[in-house]
Amino acid sequence: MRVLLVEDEPGISRLMRRGLEEAGYTVDTAADGLEGLRLAEENTYSIILLDIMLPKMDGWSVCENLRGQRNKTPIMMLTARDTTPDKIKGLDLGADDYLPKPFDFQELLARVRALVRRDKVNKVRIIRVGDLEIDTAQHRVRRGADDINLSHREYELLEALAAHESQVLSREAIQERVWMNEDSYSNTVDVYIRMLRKKIDANYEVKLIHTVHGVGYTLRLPDAQEA
Ligand code: CA
């Protein structure tokens, strides 16, 4: 399980990292909000531990940004502030839990386990298309024996296609699902399809992502004559 820890105090970050790794987690760390946001966009995590007072971008803004992109990774806010308005603000912005510092590390671990478990219960589902396997709880993608690391957007795009296996999704439908109402360029979908193909299909004989000219895209095993 992979955890993103966004914390600017080097001592706390180091301690938490060690504790989490001892508990069996793989930990990525960021020391400011922008770096945290970038990592959260580029990778998929089981949970994000997010300090509030951070250089460059505070934890609230990071949380708001991620939720605005429909990133649903569980977020636990960590902060020295434990006043109720702060707590409500964090939860309003889409955080899942809130832990005031200083905290007991065992409590942190218990809450992390609870959040990850809750997230899994909400979406226990493995989607399989040929040798492609998408674990929608963990946001893990594999082809055969290979782990494939996707950015958040690439993952959302793949999940949208895979959830409608063999159906053709128009660019507009994809745009709406993955980018919602955000501004995006007219070729955004094509650009992301190209990036996704590089990771999902380029190195494999059987291609899964197909262009349906004039209509859109579909994810499926090729027909016998295409294979
Ligand atoms: Ca801080």
PDB file of C-alpha atoms and ligand atoms in Angstrom:
ATOM      1  CA  MET A   1       0.000   0.000   0.000  1.00  0.00           C
ATOM      2  CA  ARG A   2       1.357   3.365  -1.000  1.00  0.00           C
ATOM      3  CA  VAL A   3       1.022   6.457   1.176  1.00  0.00           C
ATOM      4  CA  LEU A   4       1.732  10.086   0.348  1.00  0.00           C
ATOM      5  CA  LEU A   5       2.944  12.114   3.323  1.00  0.00           C
ATOM      6  CA  VAL A   6       2.923  15.893   2.879  1.00  0.00           C
ATOM      7  CA  GLU A   7       4.712  17.436   5.869  1.00  0.00           C
ATOM      8  CA  ASP A   8       7.223  20.265   6.004  1.00  0.00           C
ATOM      9  CA  GLU A   9       8.817  19.548   9.402  1.00  0.00           C
ATOM     10  CA  PRO A  10      11.777  17.305   8.498  1.00  0.00           C
ATOM     11  CA  GLY A  11      11.868  15.672  11.952  1.00  0.00           C
ATOM     12  CA  ILE A  12       8.172  14.775  11.975  1.00  0.00           C
ATOM     13  CA  SER A  13       8.284  13.668   8.356  1.00  0.00           C
ATOM     14  CA  ARG A  14      11.224  11.368   9.020  1.00  0.00           C
ATOM     15  CA  LEU A  15       9.637   9.858  12.112  1.00  0.00           C
ATOM     16  CA  MET A  16       6.293   9.295  10.413  1.00  0.00           C
ATOM     17  CA  ARG A  17       7.926   7.826   7.362  1.00  0.00           C
ATOM     18  CA  ARG A  18       9.880   5.352   9.465  1.00  0.00           C
ATOM     19  CA  GLY A  19       6.790   4.370  11.461  1.00  0.00           C
ATOM     20  CA  LEU A  20       4.671   3.906   8.360  1.00  0.00           C
ATOM     21  CA  GLU A  21       7.346   1.874   6.622  1.00  0.00           C
ATOM     22  CA  GLU A  22       7.685  -0.348   9.682  1.00  0.00           C
ATOM     23  CA  ALA A  23       3.928  -0.865   9.478  1.00  0.00           C
ATOM     24  CA  GLY A  24       4.381  -2.102   5.911  1.00  0.00           C
ATOM     25  CA  TYR A  25       3.478   0.954   3.858  1.00  0.00           C
ATOM     26  CA  THR A  26       5.439   2.353   0.941  1.00  0.00           C
ATOM     27  CA  VAL A  27       5.852   6.062   1.636  1.00  0.00           C
ATOM     28  CA  ASP A  28       6.402   9.020  -0.702  1.00  0.00           C
ATOM     29  CA  THR A  29       7.073  12.323   1.007  1.00  0.00           C
ATOM     30  CA  ALA A  30       6.643  15.938  -0.036  1.00  0.00           C
ATOM     31  CA  ALA A  31       7.857  18.922   1.982  1.00  0.00           C
ATOM     32  CA  ASP A  32       5.515  21.551   0.517  1.00  0.00           C
ATOM     33  CA  GLY A  33       1.973  21.755  -0.820  1.00  0.00           C
ATOM     34  CA  LEU A  34       2.843  22.128  -4.494  1.00  0.00           C
ATOM     35  CA  GLU A  35       5.103  19.103  -4.477  1.00  0.00           C
ATOM     36  CA  GLY A  36       2.396  17.171  -2.618  1.00  0.00           C
ATOM     37  CA  LEU A  37      -0.209  18.139  -5.192  1.00  0.00           C
ATOM     38  CA  ARG A  38       2.090  17.168  -8.043  1.00  0.00           C
ATOM     39  CA  LEU A  39       2.818  13.739  -6.552  1.00  0.00           C
ATOM     40  CA  ALA A  40      -0.883  13.148  -5.865  1.00  0.00           C
ATOM     41  CA  GLU A  41      -1.681  13.987  -9.487  1.00  0.00           C
ATOM     42  CA  GLU A  42       1.065  11.827 -10.933  1.00  0.00           C
ATOM     43  CA  ASN A  43       0.643   8.724  -8.804  1.00  0.00           C
ATOM     44  CA  THR A  44      -2.112   6.797  -7.153  1.00  0.00           C
ATOM     45  CA  TYR A  45      -2.106   6.394  -3.391  1.00  0.00           C
ATOM     46  CA  SER A  46      -4.173   4.441  -0.904  1.00  0.00           C
ATOM     47  CA  ILE A  47      -4.211   7.474   1.367  1.00  0.00           C
ATOM     48  CA  ILE A  48      -2.767  10.985   1.626  1.00  0.00           C
ATOM     49  CA  LEU A  49      -1.592  12.352   4.991  1.00  0.00           C
ATOM     50  CA  LEU A  50      -1.699  16.098   4.633  1.00  0.00           C
ATOM     51  CA  ASP A  51      -0.364  18.739   6.986  1.00  0.00           C
ATOM     52  CA  ILE A  52      -2.276  22.037   6.900  1.00  0.00           C
ATOM     53  CA  MET A  53       0.412  24.669   7.402  1.00  0.00           C
ATOM     54  CA  LEU A  54       2.745  24.063   4.472  1.00  0.00           C
ATOM     55  CA  PRO A  55       5.020  26.233   2.341  1.00  0.00           C
ATOM     56  CA  LYS A  56       3.928  27.213  -1.191  1.00  0.00           C
ATOM     57  CA  MET A  57       0.376  25.865  -0.876  1.00  0.00           C
ATOM     58  CA  ASP A  58      -1.498  25.024   2.323  1.00  0.00           C
ATOM     59  CA  GLY A  59      -3.122  21.667   2.970  1.00  0.00           C
ATOM     60  CA  TRP A  60      -6.608  23.054   2.523  1.00  0.00           C
ATOM     61  CA  SER A  61      -5.815  24.215  -1.000  1.00  0.00           C
ATOM     62  CA  VAL A  62      -4.145  20.897  -1.837  1.00  0.00           C
ATOM     63  CA  CYS A  63      -7.250  19.063  -0.646  1.00  0.00           C
ATOM     64  CA  GLU A  64      -9.598  21.396  -2.519  1.00  0.00           C
ATOM     65  CA  ASN A  65      -7.543  21.075  -5.694  1.00  0.00           C
ATOM     66  CA  LEU A  66      -7.545  17.288  -5.604  1.00  0.00           C
ATOM     67  CA  ARG A  67     -11.272  17.045  -4.957  1.00  0.00           C
ATOM     68  CA  GLY A  68     -11.850  19.566  -7.754  1.00  0.00           C
ATOM     69  CA  GLN A  69     -10.094  17.104 -10.058  1.00  0.00           C
ATOM     70  CA  ARG A  70     -12.345  14.334  -8.767  1.00  0.00           C
ATOM     71  CA  ASN A  71      -9.399  12.683  -7.063  1.00  0.00           C
ATOM     72  CA  LYS A  72     -11.132  10.578  -4.417  1.00  0.00           C
ATOM     73  CA  THR A  73      -8.072   9.280  -2.576  1.00  0.00           C
ATOM     74  CA  PRO A  74      -8.793   9.296   1.182  1.00  0.00           C
ATOM     75  CA  ILE A  75      -7.194  12.352   2.807  1.00  0.00           C
ATOM     76  CA  MET A  76      -6.307  12.699   6.474  1.00  0.00           C
ATOM     77  CA  MET A  77      -5.446  16.238   7.545  1.00  0.00           C
ATOM     78  CA  LEU A  78      -2.729  16.552  10.183  1.00  0.00           C
ATOM     79  CA  THR A  79      -2.396  19.772  12.060  1.00  0.00           C
ATOM     80  CA  ALA A  80      -1.308  21.558  15.180  1.00  0.00           C
ATOM     81  CA  ARG A  81      -4.629  23.344  15.090  1.00  0.00           C
ATOM     82  CA  ASP A  82      -7.435  21.451  16.689  1.00  0.00           C
ATOM     83  CA  THR A  83     -10.104  24.099  16.829  1.00  0.00           C
ATOM     84  CA  THR A  84     -13.505  23.127  15.521  1.00  0.00           C
ATOM     85  CA  PRO A  85     -13.732  25.731  12.696  1.00  0.00           C
ATOM     86  CA  ASP A  86     -10.464  24.420  11.231  1.00  0.00           C
ATOM     87  CA  LYS A  87     -11.709  20.894  11.457  1.00  0.00           C
ATOM     88  CA  ILE A  88     -14.984  21.746   9.769  1.00  0.00           C
ATOM     89  CA  LYS A  89     -13.152  23.633   7.037  1.00  0.00           C
ATOM     90  CA  GLY A  90     -11.014  20.589   6.251  1.00  0.00           C
ATOM     91  CA  LEU A  91     -13.980  18.254   6.158  1.00  0.00           C
ATOM     92  CA  ASP A  92     -15.969  20.720   4.022  1.00  0.00           C
ATOM     93  CA  LEU A  93     -13.159  20.770   1.492  1.00  0.00           C
ATOM     94  CA  GLY A  94     -13.388  17.014   1.149  1.00  0.00           C
ATOM     95  CA  ALA A  95     -10.941  15.638   3.716  1.00  0.00           C
ATOM     96  CA  ASP A  96     -12.008  12.307   5.197  1.00  0.00           C
ATOM     97  CA  ASP A  97     -10.477  12.607   8.630  1.00  0.00           C
ATOM     98  CA  TYR A  98      -8.599  15.071  10.776  1.00  0.00           C
ATOM     99  CA  LEU A  99      -5.940  14.324  13.352  1.00  0.00           C
ATOM    100  CA  PRO A 100      -4.578  17.036  15.684  1.00  0.00           C
ATOM    101  CA  LYS A 101      -0.873  17.068  16.513  1.00  0.00           C
ATOM    102  CA  PRO A 102       0.716  15.823  18.594  1.00  0.00           C
ATOM    103  CA  PHE A 103      -0.877  12.457  18.000  1.00  0.00           C
ATOM    104  CA  ASP A 104      -0.219   8.972  19.156  1.00  0.00           C
ATOM    105  CA  PHE A 105       1.344   7.040  16.307  1.00  0.00           C
ATOM    106  CA  GLN A 106      -0.735   3.932  17.025  1.00  0.00           C
ATOM    107  CA  GLU A 107      -3.853   6.052  16.708  1.00  0.00           C
ATOM    108  CA  LEU A 108      -2.624   7.402  13.397  1.00  0.00           C
ATOM    109  CA  LEU A 109      -2.065   3.855  12.116  1.00  0.00           C
ATOM    110  CA  ALA A 110      -5.497   2.737  13.318  1.00  0.00           C
ATOM    111  CA  ARG A 111      -7.166   5.673  11.566  1.00  0.00           C
ATOM    112  CA  VAL A 112      -5.196   5.079   8.367  1.00  0.00           C
ATOM    113  CA  ARG A 113      -6.302   1.441   8.377  1.00  0.00           C
ATOM    114  CA  ALA A 114      -9.921   2.472   8.963  1.00  0.00           C
ATOM    115  CA  LEU A 115      -9.902   4.979   6.098  1.00  0.00           C
ATOM    116  CA  VAL A 116      -8.273   2.616   3.642  1.00  0.00           C
ATOM    117  CA  ARG A 117     -10.707  -0.122   4.641  1.00  0.00           C
ATOM    118  CA  ARG A 118     -13.688   2.175   4.235  1.00  0.00           C
ATOM    119  CA  ASP A 119     -12.430   3.253   0.838  1.00  0.00           C
ATOM    120  CA  LYS A 120     -12.109  -0.390  -0.226  1.00  0.00           C
ATOM    121  CA  VAL A 121     -15.572  -1.318   0.974  1.00  0.00           C
ATOM    122  CA  ASN A 122     -16.968   1.551  -1.096  1.00  0.00           C
ATOM    123  CA  LYS A 123     -15.498   0.117  -4.252  1.00  0.00           C
ATOM    124  CA  VAL A 124     -14.377  -3.463  -4.050  1.00  0.00           C
ATOM    125  CA  ARG A 125     -14.062  -4.215  -7.663  1.00  0.00           C
ATOM    126  CA  ILE A 126     -11.494  -5.627  -9.987  1.00  0.00           C
ATOM    127  CA  ILE A 127     -12.069  -4.966 -13.657  1.00  0.00           C
ATOM    128  CA  ARG A 128     -10.414  -7.447 -16.031  1.00  0.00           C
ATOM    129  CA  VAL A 129     -10.130  -7.120 -19.781  1.00  0.00           C
ATOM    130  CA  GLY A 130      -7.855  -9.775 -21.231  1.00  0.00           C
ATOM    131  CA  ASP A 131      -4.661  -9.645 -19.183  1.00  0.00           C
ATOM    132  CA  LEU A 132      -5.369  -6.085 -18.051  1.00  0.00           C
ATOM    133  CA  GLU A 133      -6.394  -5.898 -14.417  1.00  0.00           C
ATOM    134  CA  ILE A 134      -7.643  -2.746 -12.713  1.00  0.00           C
ATOM    135  CA  ASP A 135      -8.025  -2.766  -8.954  1.00  0.00           C
ATOM    136  CA  THR A 136     -10.446   0.119  -8.471  1.00  0.00           C
ATOM    137  CA  ALA A 137     -10.036   0.106  -4.684  1.00  0.00           C
ATOM    138  CA  GLN A 138      -6.263   0.471  -4.777  1.00  0.00           C
ATOM    139  CA  HIS A 139      -6.072   2.217  -8.145  1.00  0.00           C
ATOM    140  CA  ARG A 140      -3.579  -0.456  -9.188  1.00  0.00           C
ATOM    141  CA  VAL A 141      -3.212  -1.391 -12.813  1.00  0.00           C
ATOM    142  CA  ARG A 142      -1.457  -4.462 -14.139  1.00  0.00           C
ATOM    143  CA  ARG A 143      -0.981  -6.048 -17.507  1.00  0.00           C
ATOM    144  CA  GLY A 144       0.028  -9.637 -17.109  1.00  0.00           C
ATOM    145  CA  ALA A 145       2.805  -9.599 -14.530  1.00  0.00           C
ATOM    146  CA  ASP A 146       3.658  -5.910 -15.062  1.00  0.00           C
ATOM    147  CA  ASP A 147       2.617  -3.165 -12.667  1.00  0.00           C
ATOM    148  CA  ILE A 148       1.710  -0.075 -14.646  1.00  0.00           C
ATOM    149  CA  ASN A 149       2.072   3.324 -13.020  1.00  0.00           C
ATOM    150  CA  LEU A 150      -0.510   5.808 -14.255  1.00  0.00           C
ATOM    151  CA  SER A 151      -1.066   9.453 -13.434  1.00  0.00           C
ATOM    152  CA  HIS A 152      -4.349  10.272 -11.786  1.00  0.00           C
ATOM    153  CA  ARG A 153      -5.906  11.444 -15.067  1.00  0.00           C
ATOM    154  CA  GLU A 154      -4.651   8.480 -17.009  1.00  0.00           C
ATOM    155  CA  TYR A 155      -6.116   6.210 -14.371  1.00  0.00           C
ATOM    156  CA  GLU A 156      -9.501   7.975 -14.450  1.00  0.00           C
ATOM    157  CA  LEU A 157      -9.546   7.711 -18.228  1.00  0.00           C
ATOM    158  CA  LEU A 158      -8.677   4.017 -18.164  1.00  0.00           C
ATOM    159  CA  GLU A 159     -11.292   3.302 -15.503  1.00  0.00           C
ATOM    160  CA  ALA A 160     -13.936   5.186 -17.501  1.00  0.00           C
ATOM    161  CA  LEU A 161     -13.150   3.127 -20.616  1.00  0.00           C
ATOM    162  CA  ALA A 162     -12.901  -0.154 -18.719  1.00  0.00           C
ATOM    163  CA  ALA A 163     -16.145   0.413 -16.833  1.00  0.00           C
ATOM    164  CA  HIS A 164     -17.820   0.500 -20.247  1.00  0.00           C
ATOM    165  CA  GLU A 165     -15.891  -2.325 -21.813  1.00  0.00           C
ATOM    166  CA  SER A 166     -16.739  -2.866 -25.493  1.00  0.00           C
ATOM    167  CA  GLN A 167     -18.927   0.241 -25.606  1.00  0.00           C
ATOM    168  CA  VAL A 168     -17.752   3.176 -27.632  1.00  0.00           C
ATOM    169  CA  LEU A 169     -17.336   6.358 -25.599  1.00  0.00           C
ATOM    170  CA  SER A 170     -17.395   9.633 -27.476  1.00  0.00           C
ATOM    171  CA  ARG A 171     -14.757  12.264 -26.748  1.00  0.00           C
ATOM    172  CA  GLU A 172     -17.457  14.385 -25.160  1.00  0.00           C
ATOM    173  CA  ALA A 173     -18.557  11.554 -22.867  1.00  0.00           C
ATOM    174  CA  ILE A 174     -14.956  10.920 -21.838  1.00  0.00           C
ATOM    175  CA  GLN A 175     -14.326  14.614 -21.309  1.00  0.00           C
ATOM    176  CA  GLU A 176     -17.369  14.883 -19.099  1.00  0.00           C
ATOM    177  CA  ARG A 177     -16.443  11.856 -17.002  1.00  0.00           C
ATOM    178  CA  VAL A 178     -12.771  12.592 -16.509  1.00  0.00           C
ATOM    179  CA  TRP A 179     -12.552  16.378 -16.661  1.00  0.00           C
ATOM    180  CA  MET A 180     -16.087  17.323 -15.600  1.00  0.00           C
ATOM    181  CA  ASN A 181     -16.591  21.052 -16.069  1.00  0.00           C
ATOM    182  CA  GLU A 182     -12.962  22.001 -15.974  1.00  0.00           C
ATOM    183  CA  ASP A 183     -11.534  23.897 -18.877  1.00  0.00           C
ATOM    184  CA  SER A 184      -9.635  21.577 -21.132  1.00  0.00           C
ATOM    185  CA  TYR A 185      -8.477  21.801 -24.706  1.00  0.00           C
ATOM    186  CA  SER A 186     -10.412  20.127 -27.483  1.00  0.00           C
ATOM    187  CA  ASN A 187      -7.609  17.616 -28.039  1.00  0.00           C
ATOM    188  CA  THR A 188      -7.102  16.803 -24.348  1.00  0.00           C
ATOM    189  CA  VAL A 189      -8.829  13.432 -24.658  1.00  0.00           C
ATOM    190  CA  ASP A 190      -6.716  12.454 -27.681  1.00  0.00           C
ATOM    191  CA  VAL A 191      -3.526  13.512 -25.928  1.00  0.00           C
ATOM    192  CA  TYR A 192      -4.380  11.419 -22.867  1.00  0.00           C
ATOM    193  CA  ILE A 193      -5.440   8.442 -24.986  1.00  0.00           C
ATOM    194  CA  ARG A 194      -2.021   8.610 -26.631  1.00  0.00           C
ATOM    195  CA  MET A 195      -0.253   8.653 -23.255  1.00  0.00           C
ATOM    196  CA  LEU A 196      -2.402   5.818 -21.979  1.00  0.00           C
ATOM    197  CA  ARG A 197      -1.707   3.722 -25.073  1.00  0.00           C
ATOM    198  CA  LYS A 198       2.009   4.094 -24.488  1.00  0.00           C
ATOM    199  CA  LYS A 199       1.661   2.568 -21.067  1.00  0.00           C
ATOM    200  CA  ILE A 200      -1.153   0.061 -21.602  1.00  0.00           C
ATOM    201  CA  ASP A 201      -0.715  -1.132 -25.180  1.00  0.00           C
ATOM    202  CA  ALA A 202       2.613  -0.147 -26.750  1.00  0.00           C
ATOM    203  CA  ASN A 203       4.663  -2.938 -25.211  1.00  0.00           C
ATOM    204  CA  TYR A 204       2.047  -5.641 -25.661  1.00  0.00           C
ATOM    205  CA  GLU A 205       1.010  -7.626 -28.666  1.00  0.00           C
ATOM    206  CA  VAL A 206      -2.710  -7.528 -27.952  1.00  0.00           C
ATOM    207  CA  LYS A 207      -4.000  -3.956 -28.191  1.00  0.00           C
ATOM    208  CA  LEU A 208      -6.930  -3.060 -25.957  1.00  0.00           C
ATOM    209  CA  ILE A 209      -7.618   0.607 -26.720  1.00  0.00           C
ATOM    210  CA  HIS A 210      -9.289   1.087 -30.101  1.00  0.00           C
ATOM    211  CA  THR A 211     -10.189   4.214 -32.024  1.00  0.00           C
ATOM    212  CA  VAL A 212     -13.617   4.208 -33.589  1.00  0.00           C
ATOM    213  CA  HIS A 213     -13.222   6.810 -36.292  1.00  0.00           C
ATOM    214  CA  GLY A 214     -15.625   9.695 -36.101  1.00  0.00           C
ATOM    215  CA  VAL A 215     -17.101   8.368 -32.868  1.00  0.00           C
ATOM    216  CA  GLY A 216     -14.618   7.945 -30.050  1.00  0.00           C
ATOM    217  CA  TYR A 217     -12.746   5.232 -28.200  1.00  0.00           C
ATOM    218  CA  THR A 218     -13.398   1.798 -26.810  1.00  0.00           C
ATOM    219  CA  LEU A 219     -11.519  -0.634 -24.622  1.00  0.00           C
ATOM    220  CA  ARG A 220     -11.934  -4.303 -25.489  1.00  0.00           C
ATOM    221  CA  LEU A 221     -10.124  -7.405 -26.648  1.00  0.00           C
ATOM    222  CA  PRO A 222      -9.577  -7.243 -30.414  1.00  0.00           C
ATOM    223  CA  ASP A 223     -11.892  -9.177 -32.732  1.00  0.00           C
ATOM    224  CA  ALA A 224     -10.488 -12.379 -34.158  1.00  0.00           C
ATOM    225  CA  GLN A 225      -9.659 -10.740 -37.501  1.00  0.00           C
ATOM    226  CA  GLU A 226      -7.876  -7.819 -35.833  1.00  0.00           C
ATOM    227  CA  ALA A 227      -5.729  -9.997 -33.585  1.00  0.00           C
TER     228      ALA A 227
HETATM  229 CA    CA B   1       3.585  22.360   8.869  1.00  0.00          CA
END
